[in-house]
PDB file of C-alpha atoms in Angstrom:
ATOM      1  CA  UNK A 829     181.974 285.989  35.585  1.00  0.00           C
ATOM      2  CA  UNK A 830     180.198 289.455  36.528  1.00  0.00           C
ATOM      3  CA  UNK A 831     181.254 292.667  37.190  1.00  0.00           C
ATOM      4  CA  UNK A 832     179.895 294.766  40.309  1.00  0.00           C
ATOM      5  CA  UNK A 833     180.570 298.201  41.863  1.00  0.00           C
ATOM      6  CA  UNK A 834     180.378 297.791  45.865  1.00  0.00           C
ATOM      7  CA  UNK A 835     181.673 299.744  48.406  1.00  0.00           C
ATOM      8  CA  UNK A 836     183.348 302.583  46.340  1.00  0.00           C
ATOM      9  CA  UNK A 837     184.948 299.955  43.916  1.00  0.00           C
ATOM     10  CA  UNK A 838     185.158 297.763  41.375  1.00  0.00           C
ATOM     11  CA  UNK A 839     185.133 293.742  41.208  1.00  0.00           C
ATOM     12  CA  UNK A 840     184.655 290.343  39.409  1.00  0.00           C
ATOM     13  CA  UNK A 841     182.631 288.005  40.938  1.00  0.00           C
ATOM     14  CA  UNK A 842     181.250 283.993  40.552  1.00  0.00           C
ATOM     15  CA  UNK A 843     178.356 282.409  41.799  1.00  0.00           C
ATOM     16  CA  UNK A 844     178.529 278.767  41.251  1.00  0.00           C
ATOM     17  CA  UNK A 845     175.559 275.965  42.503  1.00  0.00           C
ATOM     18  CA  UNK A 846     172.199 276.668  44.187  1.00  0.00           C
ATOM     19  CA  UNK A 847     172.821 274.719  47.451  1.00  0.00           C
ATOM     20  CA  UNK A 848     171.164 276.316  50.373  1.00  0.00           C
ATOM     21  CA  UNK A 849     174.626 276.685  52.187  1.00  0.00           C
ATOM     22  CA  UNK A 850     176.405 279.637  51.068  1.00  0.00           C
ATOM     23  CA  UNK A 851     180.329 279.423  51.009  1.00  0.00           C
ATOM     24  CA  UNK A 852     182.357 282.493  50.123  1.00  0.00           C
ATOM     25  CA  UNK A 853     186.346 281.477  48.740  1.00  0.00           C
ATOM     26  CA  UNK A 854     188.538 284.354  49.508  1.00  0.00           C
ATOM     27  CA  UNK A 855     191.818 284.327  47.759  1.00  0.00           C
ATOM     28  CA  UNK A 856     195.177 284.418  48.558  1.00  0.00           C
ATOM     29  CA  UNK A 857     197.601 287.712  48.277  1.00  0.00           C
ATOM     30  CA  UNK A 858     198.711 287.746  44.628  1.00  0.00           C
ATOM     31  CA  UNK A 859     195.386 285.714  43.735  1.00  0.00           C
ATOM     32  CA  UNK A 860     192.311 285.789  41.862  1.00  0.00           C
ATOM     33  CA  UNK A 861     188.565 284.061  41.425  1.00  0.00           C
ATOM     34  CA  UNK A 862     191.134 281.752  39.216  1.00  0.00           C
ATOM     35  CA  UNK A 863     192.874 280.379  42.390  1.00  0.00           C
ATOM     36  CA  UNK A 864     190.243 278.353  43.196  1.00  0.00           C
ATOM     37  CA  UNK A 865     188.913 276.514  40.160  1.00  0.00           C
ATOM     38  CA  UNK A 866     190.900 273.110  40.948  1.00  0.00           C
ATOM     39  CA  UNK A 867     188.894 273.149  44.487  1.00  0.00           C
ATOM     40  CA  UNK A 868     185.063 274.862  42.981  1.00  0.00           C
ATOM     41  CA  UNK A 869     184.242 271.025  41.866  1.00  0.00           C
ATOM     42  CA  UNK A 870     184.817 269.390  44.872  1.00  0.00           C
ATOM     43  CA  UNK A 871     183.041 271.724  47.365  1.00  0.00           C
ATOM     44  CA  UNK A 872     180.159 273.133  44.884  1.00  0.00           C
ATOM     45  CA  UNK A 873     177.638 270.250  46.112  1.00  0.00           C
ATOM     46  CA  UNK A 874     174.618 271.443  48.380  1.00  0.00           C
ATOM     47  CA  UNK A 875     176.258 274.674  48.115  1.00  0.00           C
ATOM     48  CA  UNK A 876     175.991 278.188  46.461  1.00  0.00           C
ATOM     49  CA  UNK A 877     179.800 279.234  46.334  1.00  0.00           C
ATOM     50  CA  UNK A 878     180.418 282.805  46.096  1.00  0.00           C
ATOM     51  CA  UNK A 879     184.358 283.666  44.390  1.00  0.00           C
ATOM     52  CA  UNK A 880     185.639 287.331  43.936  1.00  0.00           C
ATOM     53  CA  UNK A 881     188.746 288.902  42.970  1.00  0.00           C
ATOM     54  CA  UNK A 882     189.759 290.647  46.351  1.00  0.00           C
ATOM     55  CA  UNK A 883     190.707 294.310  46.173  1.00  0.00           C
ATOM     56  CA  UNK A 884     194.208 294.865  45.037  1.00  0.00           C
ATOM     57  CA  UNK A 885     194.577 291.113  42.960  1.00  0.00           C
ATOM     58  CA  UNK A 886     192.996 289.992  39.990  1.00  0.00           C
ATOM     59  CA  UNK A 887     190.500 292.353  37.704  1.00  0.00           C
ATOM     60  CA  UNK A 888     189.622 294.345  41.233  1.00  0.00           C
ATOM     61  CA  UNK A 889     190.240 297.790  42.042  1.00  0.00           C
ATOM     62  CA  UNK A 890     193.926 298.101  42.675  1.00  0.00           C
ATOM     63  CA  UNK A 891     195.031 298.702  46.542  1.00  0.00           C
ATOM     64  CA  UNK A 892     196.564 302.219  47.841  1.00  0.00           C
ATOM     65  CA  UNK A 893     197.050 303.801  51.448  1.00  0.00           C
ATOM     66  CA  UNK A 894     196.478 302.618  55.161  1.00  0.00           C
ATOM     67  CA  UNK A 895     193.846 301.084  56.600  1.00  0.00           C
ATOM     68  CA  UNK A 896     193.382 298.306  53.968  1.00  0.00           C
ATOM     69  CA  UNK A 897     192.169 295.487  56.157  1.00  0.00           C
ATOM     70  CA  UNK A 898     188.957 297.632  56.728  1.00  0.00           C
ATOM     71  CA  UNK A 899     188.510 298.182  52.866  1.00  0.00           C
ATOM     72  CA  UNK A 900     188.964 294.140  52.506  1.00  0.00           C
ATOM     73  CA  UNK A 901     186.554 293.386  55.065  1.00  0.00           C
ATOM     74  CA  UNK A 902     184.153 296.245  54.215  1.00  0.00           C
ATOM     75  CA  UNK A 903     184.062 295.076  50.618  1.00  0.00           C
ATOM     76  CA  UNK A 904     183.379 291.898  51.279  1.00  0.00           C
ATOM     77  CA  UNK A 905     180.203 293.175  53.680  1.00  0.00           C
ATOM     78  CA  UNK A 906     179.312 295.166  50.770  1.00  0.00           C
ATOM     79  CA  UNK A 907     179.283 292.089  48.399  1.00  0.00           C
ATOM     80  CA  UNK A 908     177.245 289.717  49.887  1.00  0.00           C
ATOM     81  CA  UNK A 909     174.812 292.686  50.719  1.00  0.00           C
ATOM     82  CA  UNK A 910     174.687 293.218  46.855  1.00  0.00           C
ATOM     83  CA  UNK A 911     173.690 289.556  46.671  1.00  0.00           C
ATOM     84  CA  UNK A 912     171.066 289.679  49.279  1.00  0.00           C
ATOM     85  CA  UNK A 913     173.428 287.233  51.158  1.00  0.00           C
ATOM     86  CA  UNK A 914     172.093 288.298  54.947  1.00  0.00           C
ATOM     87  CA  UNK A 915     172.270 285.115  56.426  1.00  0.00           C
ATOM     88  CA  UNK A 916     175.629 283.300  58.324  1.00  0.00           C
ATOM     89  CA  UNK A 917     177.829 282.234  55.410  1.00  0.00           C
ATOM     90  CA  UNK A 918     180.712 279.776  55.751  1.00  0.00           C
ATOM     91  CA  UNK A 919     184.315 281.630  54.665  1.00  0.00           C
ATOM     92  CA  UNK A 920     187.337 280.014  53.218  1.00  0.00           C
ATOM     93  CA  UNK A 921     190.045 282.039  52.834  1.00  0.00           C
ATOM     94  CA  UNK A 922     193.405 281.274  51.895  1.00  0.00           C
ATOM     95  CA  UNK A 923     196.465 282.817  52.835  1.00  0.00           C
ATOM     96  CA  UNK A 924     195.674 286.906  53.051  1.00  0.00           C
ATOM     97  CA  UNK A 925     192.556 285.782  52.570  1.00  0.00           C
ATOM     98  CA  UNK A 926     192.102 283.502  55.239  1.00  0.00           C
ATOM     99  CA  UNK A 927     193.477 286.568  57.195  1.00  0.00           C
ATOM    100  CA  UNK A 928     190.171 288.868  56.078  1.00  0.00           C
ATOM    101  CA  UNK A 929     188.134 285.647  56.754  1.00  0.00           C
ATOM    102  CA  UNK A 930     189.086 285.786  59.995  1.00  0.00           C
ATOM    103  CA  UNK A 931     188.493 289.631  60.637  1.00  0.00           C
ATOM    104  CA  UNK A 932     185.221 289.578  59.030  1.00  0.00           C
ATOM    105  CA  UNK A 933     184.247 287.165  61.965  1.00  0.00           C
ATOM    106  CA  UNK A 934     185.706 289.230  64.325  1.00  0.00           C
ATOM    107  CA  UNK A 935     183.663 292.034  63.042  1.00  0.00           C
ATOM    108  CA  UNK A 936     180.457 290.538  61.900  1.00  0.00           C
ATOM    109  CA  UNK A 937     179.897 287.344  63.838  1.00  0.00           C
ATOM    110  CA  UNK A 938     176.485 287.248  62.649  1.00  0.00           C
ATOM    111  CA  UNK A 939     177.212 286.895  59.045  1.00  0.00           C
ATOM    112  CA  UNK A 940     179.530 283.989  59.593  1.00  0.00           C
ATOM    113  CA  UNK A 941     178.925 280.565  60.337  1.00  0.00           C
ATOM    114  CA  UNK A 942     181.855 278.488  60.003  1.00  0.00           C
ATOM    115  CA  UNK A 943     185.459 279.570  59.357  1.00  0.00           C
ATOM    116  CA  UNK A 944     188.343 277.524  57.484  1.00  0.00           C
ATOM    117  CA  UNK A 945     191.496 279.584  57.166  1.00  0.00           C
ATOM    118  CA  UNK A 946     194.445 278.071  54.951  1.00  0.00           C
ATOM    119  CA  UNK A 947     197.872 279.035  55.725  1.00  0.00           C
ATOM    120  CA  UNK A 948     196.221 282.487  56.944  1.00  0.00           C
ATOM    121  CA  UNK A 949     198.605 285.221  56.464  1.00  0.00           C
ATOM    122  CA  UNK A 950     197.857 286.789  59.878  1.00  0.00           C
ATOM    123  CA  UNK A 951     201.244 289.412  60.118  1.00  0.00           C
ATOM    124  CA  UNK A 952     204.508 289.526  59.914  1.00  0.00           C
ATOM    125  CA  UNK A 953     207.316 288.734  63.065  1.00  0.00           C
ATOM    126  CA  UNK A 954     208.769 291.560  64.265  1.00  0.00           C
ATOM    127  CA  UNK A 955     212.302 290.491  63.425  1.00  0.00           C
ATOM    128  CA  UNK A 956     210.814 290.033  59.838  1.00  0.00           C
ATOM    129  CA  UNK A 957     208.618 292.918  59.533  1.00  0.00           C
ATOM    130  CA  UNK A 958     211.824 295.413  57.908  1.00  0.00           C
ATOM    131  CA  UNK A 959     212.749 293.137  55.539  1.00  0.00           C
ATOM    132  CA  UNK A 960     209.054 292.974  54.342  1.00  0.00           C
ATOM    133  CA  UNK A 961     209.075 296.692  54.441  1.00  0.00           C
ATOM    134  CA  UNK A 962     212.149 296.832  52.216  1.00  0.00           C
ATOM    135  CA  UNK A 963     210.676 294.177  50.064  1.00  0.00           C
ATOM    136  CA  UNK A 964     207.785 296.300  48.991  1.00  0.00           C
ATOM    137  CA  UNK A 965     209.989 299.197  48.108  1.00  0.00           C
ATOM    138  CA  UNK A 966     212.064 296.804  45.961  1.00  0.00           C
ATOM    139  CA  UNK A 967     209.003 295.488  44.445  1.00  0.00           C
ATOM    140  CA  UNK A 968     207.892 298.898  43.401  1.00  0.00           C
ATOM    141  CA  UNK A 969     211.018 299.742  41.981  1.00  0.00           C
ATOM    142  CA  UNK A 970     211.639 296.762  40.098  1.00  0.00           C
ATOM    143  CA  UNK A 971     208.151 294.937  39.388  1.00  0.00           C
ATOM    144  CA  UNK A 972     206.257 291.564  39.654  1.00  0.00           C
ATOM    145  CA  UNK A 973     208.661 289.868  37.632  1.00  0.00           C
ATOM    146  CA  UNK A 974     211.672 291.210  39.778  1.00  0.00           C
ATOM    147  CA  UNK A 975     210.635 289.012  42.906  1.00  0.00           C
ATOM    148  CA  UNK A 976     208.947 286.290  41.051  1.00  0.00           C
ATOM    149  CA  UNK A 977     211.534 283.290  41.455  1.00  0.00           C
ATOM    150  CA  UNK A 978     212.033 283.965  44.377  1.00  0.00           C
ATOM    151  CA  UNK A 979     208.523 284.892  45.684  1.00  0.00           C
ATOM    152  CA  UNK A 980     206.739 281.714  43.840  1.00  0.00           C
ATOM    153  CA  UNK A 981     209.511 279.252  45.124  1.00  0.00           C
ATOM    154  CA  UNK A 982     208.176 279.984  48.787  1.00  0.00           C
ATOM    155  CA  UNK A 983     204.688 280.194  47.864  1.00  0.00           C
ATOM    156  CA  UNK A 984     204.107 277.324  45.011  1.00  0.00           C
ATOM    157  CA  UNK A 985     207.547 275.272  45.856  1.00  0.00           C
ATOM    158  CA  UNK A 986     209.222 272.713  43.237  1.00  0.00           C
ATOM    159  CA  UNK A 987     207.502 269.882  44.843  1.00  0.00           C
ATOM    160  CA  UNK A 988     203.904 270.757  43.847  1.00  0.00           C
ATOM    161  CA  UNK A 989     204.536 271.831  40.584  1.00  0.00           C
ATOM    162  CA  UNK A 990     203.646 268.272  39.306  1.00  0.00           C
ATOM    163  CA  UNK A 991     200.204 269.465  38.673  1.00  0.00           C
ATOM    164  CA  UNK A 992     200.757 271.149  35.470  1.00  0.00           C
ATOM    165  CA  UNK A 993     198.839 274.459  36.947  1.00  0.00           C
ATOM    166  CA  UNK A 994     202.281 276.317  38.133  1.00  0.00           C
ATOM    167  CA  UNK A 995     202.907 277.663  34.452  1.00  0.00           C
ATOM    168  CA  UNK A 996     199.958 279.119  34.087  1.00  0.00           C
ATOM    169  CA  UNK A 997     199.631 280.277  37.488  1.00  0.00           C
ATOM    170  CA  UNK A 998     203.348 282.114  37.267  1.00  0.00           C
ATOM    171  CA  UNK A 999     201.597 283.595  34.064  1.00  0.00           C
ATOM    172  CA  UNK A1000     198.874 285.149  35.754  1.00  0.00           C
ATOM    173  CA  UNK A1001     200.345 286.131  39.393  1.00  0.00           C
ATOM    174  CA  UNK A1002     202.780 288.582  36.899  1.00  0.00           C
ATOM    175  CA  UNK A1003     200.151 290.484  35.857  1.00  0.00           C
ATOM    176  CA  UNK A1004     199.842 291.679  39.802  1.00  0.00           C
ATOM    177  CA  UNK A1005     199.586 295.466  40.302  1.00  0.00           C
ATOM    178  CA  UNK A1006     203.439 295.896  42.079  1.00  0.00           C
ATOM    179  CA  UNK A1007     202.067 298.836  44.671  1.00  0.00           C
ATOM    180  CA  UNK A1008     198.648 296.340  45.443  1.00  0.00           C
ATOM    181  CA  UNK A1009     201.118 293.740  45.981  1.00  0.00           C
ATOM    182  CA  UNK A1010     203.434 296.271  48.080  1.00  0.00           C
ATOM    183  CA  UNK A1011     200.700 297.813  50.032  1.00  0.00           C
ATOM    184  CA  UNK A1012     199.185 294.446  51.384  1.00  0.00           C
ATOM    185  CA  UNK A1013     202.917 293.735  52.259  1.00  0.00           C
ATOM    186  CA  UNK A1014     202.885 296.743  54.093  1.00  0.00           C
ATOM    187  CA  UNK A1015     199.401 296.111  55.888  1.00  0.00           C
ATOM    188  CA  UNK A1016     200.479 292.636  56.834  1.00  0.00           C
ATOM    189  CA  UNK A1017     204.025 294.225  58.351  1.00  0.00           C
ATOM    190  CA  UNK A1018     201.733 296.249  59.992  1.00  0.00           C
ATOM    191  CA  UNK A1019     198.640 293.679  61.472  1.00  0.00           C
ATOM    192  CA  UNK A1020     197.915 292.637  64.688  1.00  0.00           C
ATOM    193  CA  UNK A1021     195.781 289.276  64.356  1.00  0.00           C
ATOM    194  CA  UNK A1022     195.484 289.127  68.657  1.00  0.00           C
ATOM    195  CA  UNK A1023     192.505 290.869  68.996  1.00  0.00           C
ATOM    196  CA  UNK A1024     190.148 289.186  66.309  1.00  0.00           C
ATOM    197  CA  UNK A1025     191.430 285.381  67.551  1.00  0.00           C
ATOM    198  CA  UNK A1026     190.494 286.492  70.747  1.00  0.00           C
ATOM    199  CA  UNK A1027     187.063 286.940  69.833  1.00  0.00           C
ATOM    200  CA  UNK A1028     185.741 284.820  67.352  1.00  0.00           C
ATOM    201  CA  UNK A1029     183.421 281.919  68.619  1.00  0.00           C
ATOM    202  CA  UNK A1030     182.175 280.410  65.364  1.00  0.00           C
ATOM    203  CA  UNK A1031     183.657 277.075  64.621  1.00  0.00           C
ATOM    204  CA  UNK A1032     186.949 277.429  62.882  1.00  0.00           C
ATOM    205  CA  UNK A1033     189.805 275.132  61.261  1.00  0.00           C
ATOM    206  CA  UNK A1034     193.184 275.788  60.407  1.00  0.00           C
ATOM    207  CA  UNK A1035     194.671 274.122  57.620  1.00  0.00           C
ATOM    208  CA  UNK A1036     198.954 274.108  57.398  1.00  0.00           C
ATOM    209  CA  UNK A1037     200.628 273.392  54.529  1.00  0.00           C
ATOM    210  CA  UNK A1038     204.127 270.926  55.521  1.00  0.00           C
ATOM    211  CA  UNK A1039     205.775 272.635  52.312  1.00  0.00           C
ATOM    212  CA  UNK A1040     204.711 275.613  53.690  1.00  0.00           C
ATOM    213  CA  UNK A1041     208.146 277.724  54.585  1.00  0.00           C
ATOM    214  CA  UNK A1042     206.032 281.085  54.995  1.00  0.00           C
ATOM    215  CA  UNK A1043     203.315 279.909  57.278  1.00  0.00           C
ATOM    216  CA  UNK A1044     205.131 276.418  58.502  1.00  0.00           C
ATOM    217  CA  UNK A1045     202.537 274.402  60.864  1.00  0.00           C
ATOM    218  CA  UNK A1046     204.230 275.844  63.747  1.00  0.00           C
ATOM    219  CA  UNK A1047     203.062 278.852  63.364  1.00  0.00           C
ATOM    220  CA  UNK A1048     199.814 277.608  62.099  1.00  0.00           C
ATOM    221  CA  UNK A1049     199.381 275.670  65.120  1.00  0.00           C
ATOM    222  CA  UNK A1050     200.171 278.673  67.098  1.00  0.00           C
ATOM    223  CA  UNK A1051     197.195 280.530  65.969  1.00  0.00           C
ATOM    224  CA  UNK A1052     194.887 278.018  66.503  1.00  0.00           C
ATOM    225  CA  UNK A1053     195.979 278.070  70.208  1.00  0.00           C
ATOM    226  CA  UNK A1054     194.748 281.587  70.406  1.00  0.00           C
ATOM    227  CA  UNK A1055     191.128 280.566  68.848  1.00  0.00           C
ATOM    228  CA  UNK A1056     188.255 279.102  71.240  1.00  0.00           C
ATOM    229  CA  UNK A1057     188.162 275.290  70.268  1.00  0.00           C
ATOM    230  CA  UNK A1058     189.891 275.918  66.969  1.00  0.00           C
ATOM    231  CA  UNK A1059     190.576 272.798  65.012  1.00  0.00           C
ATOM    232  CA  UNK A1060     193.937 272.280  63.259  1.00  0.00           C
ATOM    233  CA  UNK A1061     195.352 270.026  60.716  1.00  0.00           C
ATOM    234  CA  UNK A1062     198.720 269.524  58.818  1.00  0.00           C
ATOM    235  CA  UNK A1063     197.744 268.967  54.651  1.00  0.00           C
ATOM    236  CA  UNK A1064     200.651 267.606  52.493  1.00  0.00           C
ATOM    237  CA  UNK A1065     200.497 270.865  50.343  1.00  0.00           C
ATOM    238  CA  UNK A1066     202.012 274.684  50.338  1.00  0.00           C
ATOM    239  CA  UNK A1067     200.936 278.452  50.811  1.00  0.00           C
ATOM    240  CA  UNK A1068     198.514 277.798  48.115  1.00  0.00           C
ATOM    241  CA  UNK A1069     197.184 274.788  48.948  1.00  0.00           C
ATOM    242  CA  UNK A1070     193.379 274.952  47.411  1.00  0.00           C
ATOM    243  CA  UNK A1071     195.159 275.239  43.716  1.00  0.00           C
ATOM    244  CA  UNK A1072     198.114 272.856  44.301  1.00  0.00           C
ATOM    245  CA  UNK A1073     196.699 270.158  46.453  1.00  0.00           C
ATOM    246  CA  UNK A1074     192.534 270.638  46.141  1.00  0.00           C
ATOM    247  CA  UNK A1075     191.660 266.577  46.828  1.00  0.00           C
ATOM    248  CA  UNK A1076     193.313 266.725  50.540  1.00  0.00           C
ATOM    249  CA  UNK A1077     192.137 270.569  51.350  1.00  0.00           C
ATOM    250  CA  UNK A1078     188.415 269.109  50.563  1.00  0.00           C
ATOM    251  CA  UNK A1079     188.597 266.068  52.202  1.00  0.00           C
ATOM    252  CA  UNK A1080     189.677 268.181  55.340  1.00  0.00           C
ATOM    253  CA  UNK A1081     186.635 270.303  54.627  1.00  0.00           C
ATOM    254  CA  UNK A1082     184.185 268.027  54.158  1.00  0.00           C
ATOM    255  CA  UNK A1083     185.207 266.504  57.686  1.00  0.00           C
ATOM    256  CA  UNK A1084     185.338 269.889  59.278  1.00  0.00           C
ATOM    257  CA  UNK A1085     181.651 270.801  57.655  1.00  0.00           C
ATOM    258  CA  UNK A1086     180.184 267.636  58.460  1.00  0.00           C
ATOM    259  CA  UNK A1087     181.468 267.948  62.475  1.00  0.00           C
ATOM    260  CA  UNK A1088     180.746 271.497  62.731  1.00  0.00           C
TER     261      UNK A1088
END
């Protein structure tokens, strides 16, 4: 792992392979680098695979105010211009981080290639969005460990605990800053996704989880309809589907690289 200074903050970073095709992994809310270590074997090939702890989660500079989306996407800019990475890179991004995925497309077409967005956390409903609110407040108040049960039973549910990763995930999603965790609440309450699927053109794939309650396919599907020729599959996994179910996310990958 290194340590780098970009954009006015602090991160942890991984560069794995020396493939020509640069991927970047972008983690889920709550996440780290760590998220994606079942899935780095199986996509590493041909590859040079960038991982980073996203502002807010993991070692990272911890998340505070408005306007975070533009930090996320301007720290990611800032990365891969600290890595001399100029050219169109392929993103991956899982949950929240399929949702920065998607806006650094929106943004910066020409450092994109090919998009695959997991479960993308792309806002909150509007009957929903005061109940998130209230969430956050609770969180902050009361701590990671407060929402945990009932936080990790949506996100890494019963059935996908088989693995043997859940306990040591749990262990790790506790050590979560509560107001970084509260303030991306708060941003995705907040979001409006419209504009950036309106006008992204790179190829892109959505990936659905069917144990999935908090981004069900039917709302996965939904966004895909708003995305120029966006491809969409259903992957027998949940929210965090590159560390619970990482043989079917890179089979669905691999077919999406190899036909974009």
């Amino acid at each position: 792992m290194n340590w780098i200074e970009v954009n006015g903050s602090g991160t942890r970073y991984a560069l794995d392979g020396d493939g020509p095709a640069p991927l970047v992994l972008i983690h889920e809310m709550g996440g780290s680098i760590e998220s994606w270590a079942p899935l780095l074997p199986r996509v590493v090939e041909g590859r040079t695979v960038l991982r980073y702890d996203m502002r807010g989660f993991g070692d990272a500079s911890k998340l505070r105010g408005e306007g975070i989306m533009d930090d996320l996407v301007a720290d990611l800019v800032a990365l891969l211009d600290a890595l001399s990475i100029t050219g169109p890179a392929d993103l991956c991004g899982m949950a929240v981080g399929g949702a920065v995925a998607l806006h650094m497309a929106a943004r910066h077409p020409d450092r994109v290639g090919r998009l695959a967005l997991m479960g993308p956390a792309l806002g909150i409903a509007a009957e929903r969005r005061a109940a998130v609110r209230a969430r956050a407040e609770a969180l902050e108040a009361g701590g990671m460990a407060s929402i945990a049960d009932g936080e990790l039973a949506l996100t890494y549910p019963q059935v996908l605990r088989g693995n043997g990763r859940f306990p040591t995930y749990r262990a790790r999603w506790l050590g979560n800053d509560p107001a970084s965790y509260a303030a991306t609440y708060r941003m995705l309450a907040a979001l409006d996704p419209a504009p950036a699927l309106a006008v992204v053109r790179c190829p892109v794939l959505l990936l659905a989880g069917a144990h999935d309650p908090l981004r069900p396919p039917a709302l996965i599907a939904e966004a895909a309809t708003a995305i120029d020729r966006a491809h969409f599959e259903v992957v027998p996994s949940g929210h965090v589907m590159a560390h619970q179910s990482p043989d079917a996310v890179a089979q669905h990958l691999d077919a999406f690289w190899r036909a974009a």
